[in-house]
Amino acid sequence: MWGLADPWFLVLLPLPLLVMMMRGRGHEGGDALIVPDAIGVRLSGVSGGGGGAERTRYLPLLIWVLLVLALAGPRKVIPSLAAPTTGREIVLALDLSGSMVRKDFSIDNQTVTRLSAVKHVATEFIKKRAGDRVALVLFGSQAYFGTPQTYDVNAVAQAIDAAAIGVSGRATAISEALGLSVKRLSQSEAASKVIVLLSDGVNNSGPVRPRDAAKLARDHGIRVHTIAMGDKDYDPATRARDAVDTATLAAIADISGGESYRIRTTDELQQVADAIDKLEGNDADGPAAELYRDFWSWPAGAGFLLLLGMMAEFGRGRK
């Protein structure tokens, strides 16, 4: 089914007619604007310009209609992707710090980096969340949204697959990732709000403590499930590098009412994804979520091509 994203833009359609009416009234007994004959012929569309004027006299109006239509945002519902909504919002927060390049996981008997293992499992996990409204947060030294909240789980999966280490720095801003996720979810009226946070390091960036961010999540009714990735536990006494702060991640989950997990292999990562999937079941309990394919570029492109043609015709008329 076809529709418009912003149909109120259609009120602009009669604007050229109103301008013409106002210009006509202003010319009664008023001054005239003197322009060269070639320009005057093409602006007015009167005889004397030959076939070129006749061909272009209606082009400005057609270009205007196409422009307004593009602004209104023609779109079509994609029935095959429509899914019952669950009333749940999930933010998946993934660690992109420098330690994620370590090759200590295995997929199909091949040693891969931690990031590759996460991508392999997380994309499948997200694709199963049909009906949930999902967002992706990526963090290193800073946190940012890889995708906003959307029902298009395939788009989120593609964003996960395209994630790269170093884009947001090589430190580990767990608290900032939590804060950013909580800020967005706190504005939601969803019945269930969940953050799934995966990290293989220690919070070493940002002014907020992870436990304080977890308390903020709890106060907004947000559960945080944490996944600690790696085979070495962080010890504050030794401050060992490439260690994961399992204690802090477990505390985050405990404070917010979520679950904490520890993984060392790809199989364990898959088991955790399955466990969270069961915890946050996605049985439908709401109306269907409609996904759209946008077609605004078609009228915009047609209008641009017509504008180029009119300009070319105008140029030929000046010669």
Short mmCIF file of N, CA, C and O in Angstrom, two decimals, residues 113-183:
data_model
loop_
_atom_site.label_atom_id
_atom_site.label_comp_id
_atom_site.label_asym_id
_atom_site.label_seq_id
_atom_site.Cartn_x
_atom_site.Cartn_y
_atom_site.Cartn_z
N THR A 113 39.26 -13.33 15.56
CA THR A 113 39.31 -12.31 16.61
C THR A 113 38.03 -12.35 17.44
O THR A 113 37.01 -12.91 17.04
N ARG A 114 38.12 -11.73 18.60
CA ARG A 114 36.93 -11.65 19.45
C ARG A 114 35.80 -10.91 18.74
O ARG A 114 34.63 -11.29 18.85
N LEU A 115 36.15 -9.85 18.01
CA LEU A 115 35.13 -9.09 17.30
C LEU A 115 34.43 -9.94 16.26
O LEU A 115 33.21 -9.88 16.10
N SER A 116 35.19 -10.77 15.54
CA SER A 116 34.58 -11.63 14.52
C SER A 116 33.62 -12.63 15.16
O SER A 116 32.54 -12.91 14.62
N ALA A 117 34.00 -13.15 16.32
CA ALA A 117 33.11 -14.08 17.03
C ALA A 117 31.83 -13.39 17.46
O ALA A 117 30.73 -13.94 17.33
N VAL A 118 31.98 -12.16 17.97
CA VAL A 118 30.80 -11.40 18.40
C VAL A 118 29.89 -11.11 17.21
O VAL A 118 28.66 -11.25 17.30
N LYS A 119 30.47 -10.68 16.10
CA LYS A 119 29.67 -10.41 14.92
C LYS A 119 28.90 -11.64 14.47
O LYS A 119 27.72 -11.58 14.11
N HIS A 120 29.58 -12.78 14.50
CA HIS A 120 28.98 -14.02 14.03
C HIS A 120 27.74 -14.36 14.85
O HIS A 120 26.70 -14.77 14.30
N VAL A 121 27.82 -14.21 16.16
CA VAL A 121 26.71 -14.58 17.04
C VAL A 121 25.67 -13.46 17.15
O VAL A 121 24.47 -13.71 17.13
N ALA A 122 26.14 -12.22 17.27
CA ALA A 122 25.23 -11.09 17.50
C ALA A 122 24.30 -10.85 16.32
O ALA A 122 23.13 -10.50 16.51
N THR A 123 24.80 -11.02 15.11
CA THR A 123 23.94 -10.80 13.94
C THR A 123 22.79 -11.80 13.93
O THR A 123 21.64 -11.45 13.62
N GLU A 124 23.08 -13.06 14.28
CA GLU A 124 22.01 -14.06 14.33
C GLU A 124 21.04 -13.78 15.47
O GLU A 124 19.83 -13.96 15.33
N PHE A 125 21.57 -13.32 16.60
CA PHE A 125 20.72 -12.98 17.74
C PHE A 125 19.75 -11.87 17.38
O PHE A 125 18.55 -11.94 17.67
N ILE A 126 20.26 -10.82 16.73
CA ILE A 126 19.43 -9.68 16.37
C ILE A 126 18.36 -10.07 15.36
O ILE A 126 17.21 -9.63 15.44
N LYS A 127 18.72 -10.91 14.40
CA LYS A 127 17.75 -11.30 13.37
C LYS A 127 16.56 -12.05 13.96
O LYS A 127 15.49 -12.09 13.35
N LYS A 128 16.75 -12.63 15.14
CA LYS A 128 15.65 -13.35 15.79
C LYS A 128 14.72 -12.42 16.56
O LYS A 128 13.72 -12.87 17.11
N ARG A 129 15.09 -11.14 16.64
CA ARG A 129 14.31 -10.21 17.47
C ARG A 129 13.18 -9.53 16.70
O ARG A 129 12.79 -8.41 17.01
N ALA A 130 12.64 -10.19 15.69
CA ALA A 130 11.54 -9.62 14.92
C ALA A 130 10.39 -9.24 15.86
O ALA A 130 9.95 -10.05 16.68
N GLY A 131 9.93 -8.00 15.74
CA GLY A 131 8.87 -7.49 16.59
C GLY A 131 9.39 -6.61 17.71
O GLY A 131 8.65 -5.81 18.27
N ASP A 132 10.68 -6.78 18.07
CA ASP A 132 11.30 -5.89 19.05
C ASP A 132 11.80 -4.63 18.34
O ASP A 132 12.14 -4.66 17.16
N ARG A 133 11.86 -3.55 19.08
CA ARG A 133 12.46 -2.32 18.58
C ARG A 133 13.90 -2.31 19.08
O ARG A 133 14.15 -2.24 20.28
N VAL A 134 14.86 -2.39 18.16
CA VAL A 134 16.25 -2.65 18.51
C VAL A 134 17.14 -1.49 18.10
O VAL A 134 16.90 -0.83 17.08
N ALA A 135 18.16 -1.21 18.91
CA ALA A 135 19.16 -0.21 18.59
C ALA A 135 20.54 -0.80 18.86
O ALA A 135 20.68 -1.76 19.62
N LEU A 136 21.55 -0.22 18.24
CA LEU A 136 22.93 -0.68 18.42
C LEU A 136 23.78 0.46 18.92
O LEU A 136 23.81 1.55 18.33
N VAL A 137 24.49 0.23 20.04
CA VAL A 137 25.46 1.18 20.56
C VAL A 137 26.84 0.55 20.46
O VAL A 137 27.04 -0.60 20.87
N LEU A 138 27.78 1.28 19.90
CA LEU A 138 29.16 0.82 19.79
C LEU A 138 30.03 1.73 20.65
O LEU A 138 29.83 2.94 20.69
N PHE A 139 31.00 1.15 21.34
CA PHE A 139 31.81 1.98 22.22
C PHE A 139 33.25 1.51 22.26
O PHE A 139 33.56 0.33 22.16
N GLY A 140 34.12 2.51 22.35
CA GLY A 140 35.55 2.32 22.61
C GLY A 140 35.89 3.36 23.65
O GLY A 140 35.45 3.28 24.79
N SER A 141 36.67 4.38 23.26
CA SER A 141 36.91 5.51 24.17
C SER A 141 35.65 6.34 24.35
O SER A 141 35.48 7.00 25.38
N GLN A 142 34.78 6.31 23.35
CA GLN A 142 33.50 7.00 23.40
C GLN A 142 32.42 6.06 22.91
O GLN A 142 32.71 5.04 22.27
N ALA A 143 31.19 6.40 23.18
CA ALA A 143 30.05 5.58 22.76
C ALA A 143 29.20 6.36 21.76
O ALA A 143 29.06 7.58 21.87
N TYR A 144 28.65 5.66 20.81
CA TYR A 144 27.77 6.30 19.82
C TYR A 144 26.79 5.26 19.30
O TYR A 144 27.01 4.05 19.42
N PHE A 145 25.69 5.75 18.73
CA PHE A 145 24.68 4.85 18.18
C PHE A 145 25.09 4.40 16.78
O PHE A 145 25.29 5.21 15.88
N GLY A 146 25.22 3.08 16.62
CA GLY A 146 25.45 2.52 15.29
C GLY A 146 24.20 2.53 14.46
O GLY A 146 24.23 2.73 13.25
N THR A 147 23.06 2.32 15.11
CA THR A 147 21.74 2.47 14.49
C THR A 147 20.78 3.00 15.55
O THR A 147 20.92 2.68 16.73
N PRO A 148 19.81 3.81 15.16
CA PRO A 148 18.79 4.24 16.12
C PRO A 148 17.81 3.09 16.35
O PRO A 148 17.92 2.03 15.73
N GLN A 149 16.84 3.30 17.23
CA GLN A 149 15.83 2.28 17.47
C GLN A 149 15.03 2.04 16.20
O GLN A 149 14.57 2.97 15.55
N THR A 150 14.87 0.77 15.85
CA THR A 150 14.17 0.42 14.63
C THR A 150 13.62 -1.00 14.73
O THR A 150 14.13 -1.83 15.49
N TYR A 151 12.56 -1.26 13.97
CA TYR A 151 12.04 -2.62 13.86
C TYR A 151 12.76 -3.40 12.77
O TYR A 151 12.56 -4.60 12.63
N ASP A 152 13.58 -2.72 12.00
CA ASP A 152 14.30 -3.36 10.90
C ASP A 152 15.53 -4.08 11.45
O ASP A 152 16.64 -3.54 11.45
N VAL A 153 15.34 -5.30 11.93
CA VAL A 153 16.44 -6.03 12.56
C VAL A 153 17.55 -6.36 11.56
O VAL A 153 18.72 -6.50 11.94
N ASN A 154 17.19 -6.49 10.29
CA ASN A 154 18.22 -6.78 9.29
C ASN A 154 19.19 -5.61 9.13
O ASN A 154 20.39 -5.81 8.92
N ALA A 155 18.67 -4.38 9.24
CA ALA A 155 19.54 -3.20 9.16
C ALA A 155 20.50 -3.16 10.34
O ALA A 155 21.67 -2.80 10.19
N VAL A 156 20.02 -3.53 11.52
CA VAL A 156 20.89 -3.57 12.70
C VAL A 156 21.96 -4.64 12.54
O VAL A 156 23.13 -4.44 12.87
N ALA A 157 21.56 -5.80 12.01
CA ALA A 157 22.52 -6.88 11.78
C ALA A 157 23.61 -6.45 10.80
O ALA A 157 24.79 -6.77 10.98
N GLN A 158 23.22 -5.70 9.78
CA GLN A 158 24.22 -5.21 8.81
C GLN A 158 25.17 -4.22 9.47
O GLN A 158 26.37 -4.21 9.18
N ALA A 159 24.65 -3.39 10.38
CA ALA A 159 25.50 -2.43 11.09
C ALA A 159 26.50 -3.15 11.99
O ALA A 159 27.65 -2.73 12.12
N ILE A 160 26.06 -4.23 12.62
CA ILE A 160 26.97 -5.02 13.45
C ILE A 160 28.08 -5.60 12.58
O ILE A 160 29.27 -5.56 12.94
N ASP A 161 27.72 -6.13 11.45
CA ASP A 161 28.70 -6.76 10.56
C ASP A 161 29.70 -5.75 10.02
O ASP A 161 30.84 -6.09 9.71
N ALA A 162 29.29 -4.47 9.92
CA ALA A 162 30.18 -3.43 9.38
C ALA A 162 31.01 -2.75 10.45
O ALA A 162 31.87 -1.91 10.14
N ALA A 163 30.79 -3.08 11.72
CA ALA A 163 31.51 -2.41 12.82
C ALA A 163 33.01 -2.68 12.72
O ALA A 163 33.45 -3.77 12.35
N ALA A 164 33.80 -1.66 13.05
CA ALA A 164 35.26 -1.77 12.96
C ALA A 164 35.91 -1.20 14.21
O ALA A 164 35.45 -0.20 14.77
N ILE A 165 36.98 -1.83 14.63
CA ILE A 165 37.72 -1.39 15.81
C ILE A 165 38.49 -0.11 15.49
O ILE A 165 39.06 0.02 14.41
N GLY A 166 38.52 0.80 16.44
CA GLY A 166 39.29 2.02 16.28
C GLY A 166 38.48 3.23 15.88
O GLY A 166 38.95 4.36 15.99
N VAL A 167 37.25 3.02 15.41
CA VAL A 167 36.42 4.14 14.97
C VAL A 167 36.13 5.08 16.13
O VAL A 167 36.11 6.31 15.98
N SER A 168 35.91 4.52 17.32
CA SER A 168 35.58 5.33 18.49
C SER A 168 36.69 5.30 19.54
O SER A 168 36.43 5.56 20.72
N GLY A 169 37.91 5.01 19.13
CA GLY A 169 39.02 4.95 20.08
C GLY A 169 39.23 3.53 20.58
O GLY A 169 38.41 2.64 20.37
N ARG A 170 40.33 3.32 21.26
CA ARG A 170 40.70 1.96 21.66
C ARG A 170 40.58 1.72 23.17
O ARG A 170 40.96 0.65 23.65
N ALA A 171 40.06 2.70 23.91
CA ALA A 171 39.81 2.49 25.33
C ALA A 171 38.46 1.79 25.52
O ALA A 171 37.85 1.34 24.55
N THR A 172 37.98 1.72 26.78
CA THR A 172 36.75 0.98 27.06
C THR A 172 35.84 1.83 27.94
O THR A 172 35.99 1.87 29.16
N ALA A 173 34.88 2.51 27.31
CA ALA A 173 33.97 3.41 28.03
C ALA A 173 32.66 2.69 28.33
O ALA A 173 31.62 2.99 27.73
N ILE A 174 32.71 1.73 29.26
CA ILE A 174 31.51 0.97 29.60
C ILE A 174 30.43 1.89 30.16
O ILE A 174 29.25 1.81 29.78
N SER A 175 30.81 2.77 31.09
CA SER A 175 29.82 3.64 31.72
C SER A 175 29.17 4.58 30.71
O SER A 175 27.97 4.86 30.78
N GLU A 176 29.95 5.06 29.73
CA GLU A 176 29.39 5.96 28.72
C GLU A 176 28.41 5.22 27.82
O GLU A 176 27.37 5.76 27.43
N ALA A 177 28.74 3.98 27.48
CA ALA A 177 27.83 3.17 26.66
C ALA A 177 26.52 2.92 27.41
O ALA A 177 25.43 3.02 26.83
N LEU A 178 26.63 2.63 28.70
CA LEU A 178 25.43 2.44 29.51
C LEU A 178 24.61 3.73 29.60
O LEU A 178 23.38 3.72 29.44
N GLY A 179 25.31 4.84 29.85
CA GLY A 179 24.61 6.11 29.98
C GLY A 179 23.88 6.50 28.71
O GLY A 179 22.73 6.97 28.76
N LEU A 180 24.53 6.30 27.56
CA LEU A 180 23.90 6.64 26.28
C LEU A 180 22.68 5.76 26.03
O LEU A 180 21.63 6.23 25.58
N SER A 181 22.81 4.47 26.34
CA SER A 181 21.70 3.54 26.15
C SER A 181 20.53 3.89 27.07
O SER A 181 19.37 3.89 26.66
N VAL A 182 20.84 4.19 28.33
CA VAL A 182 19.80 4.53 29.30
C VAL A 182 19.10 5.83 28.90
O VAL A 182 17.87 5.94 29.00
N LYS A 183 19.86 6.79 28.44
CA LYS A 183 19.26 8.07 28.04
C LYS A 183 18.22 7.88 26.96
O LYS A 183 17.14 8.49 27.01
#
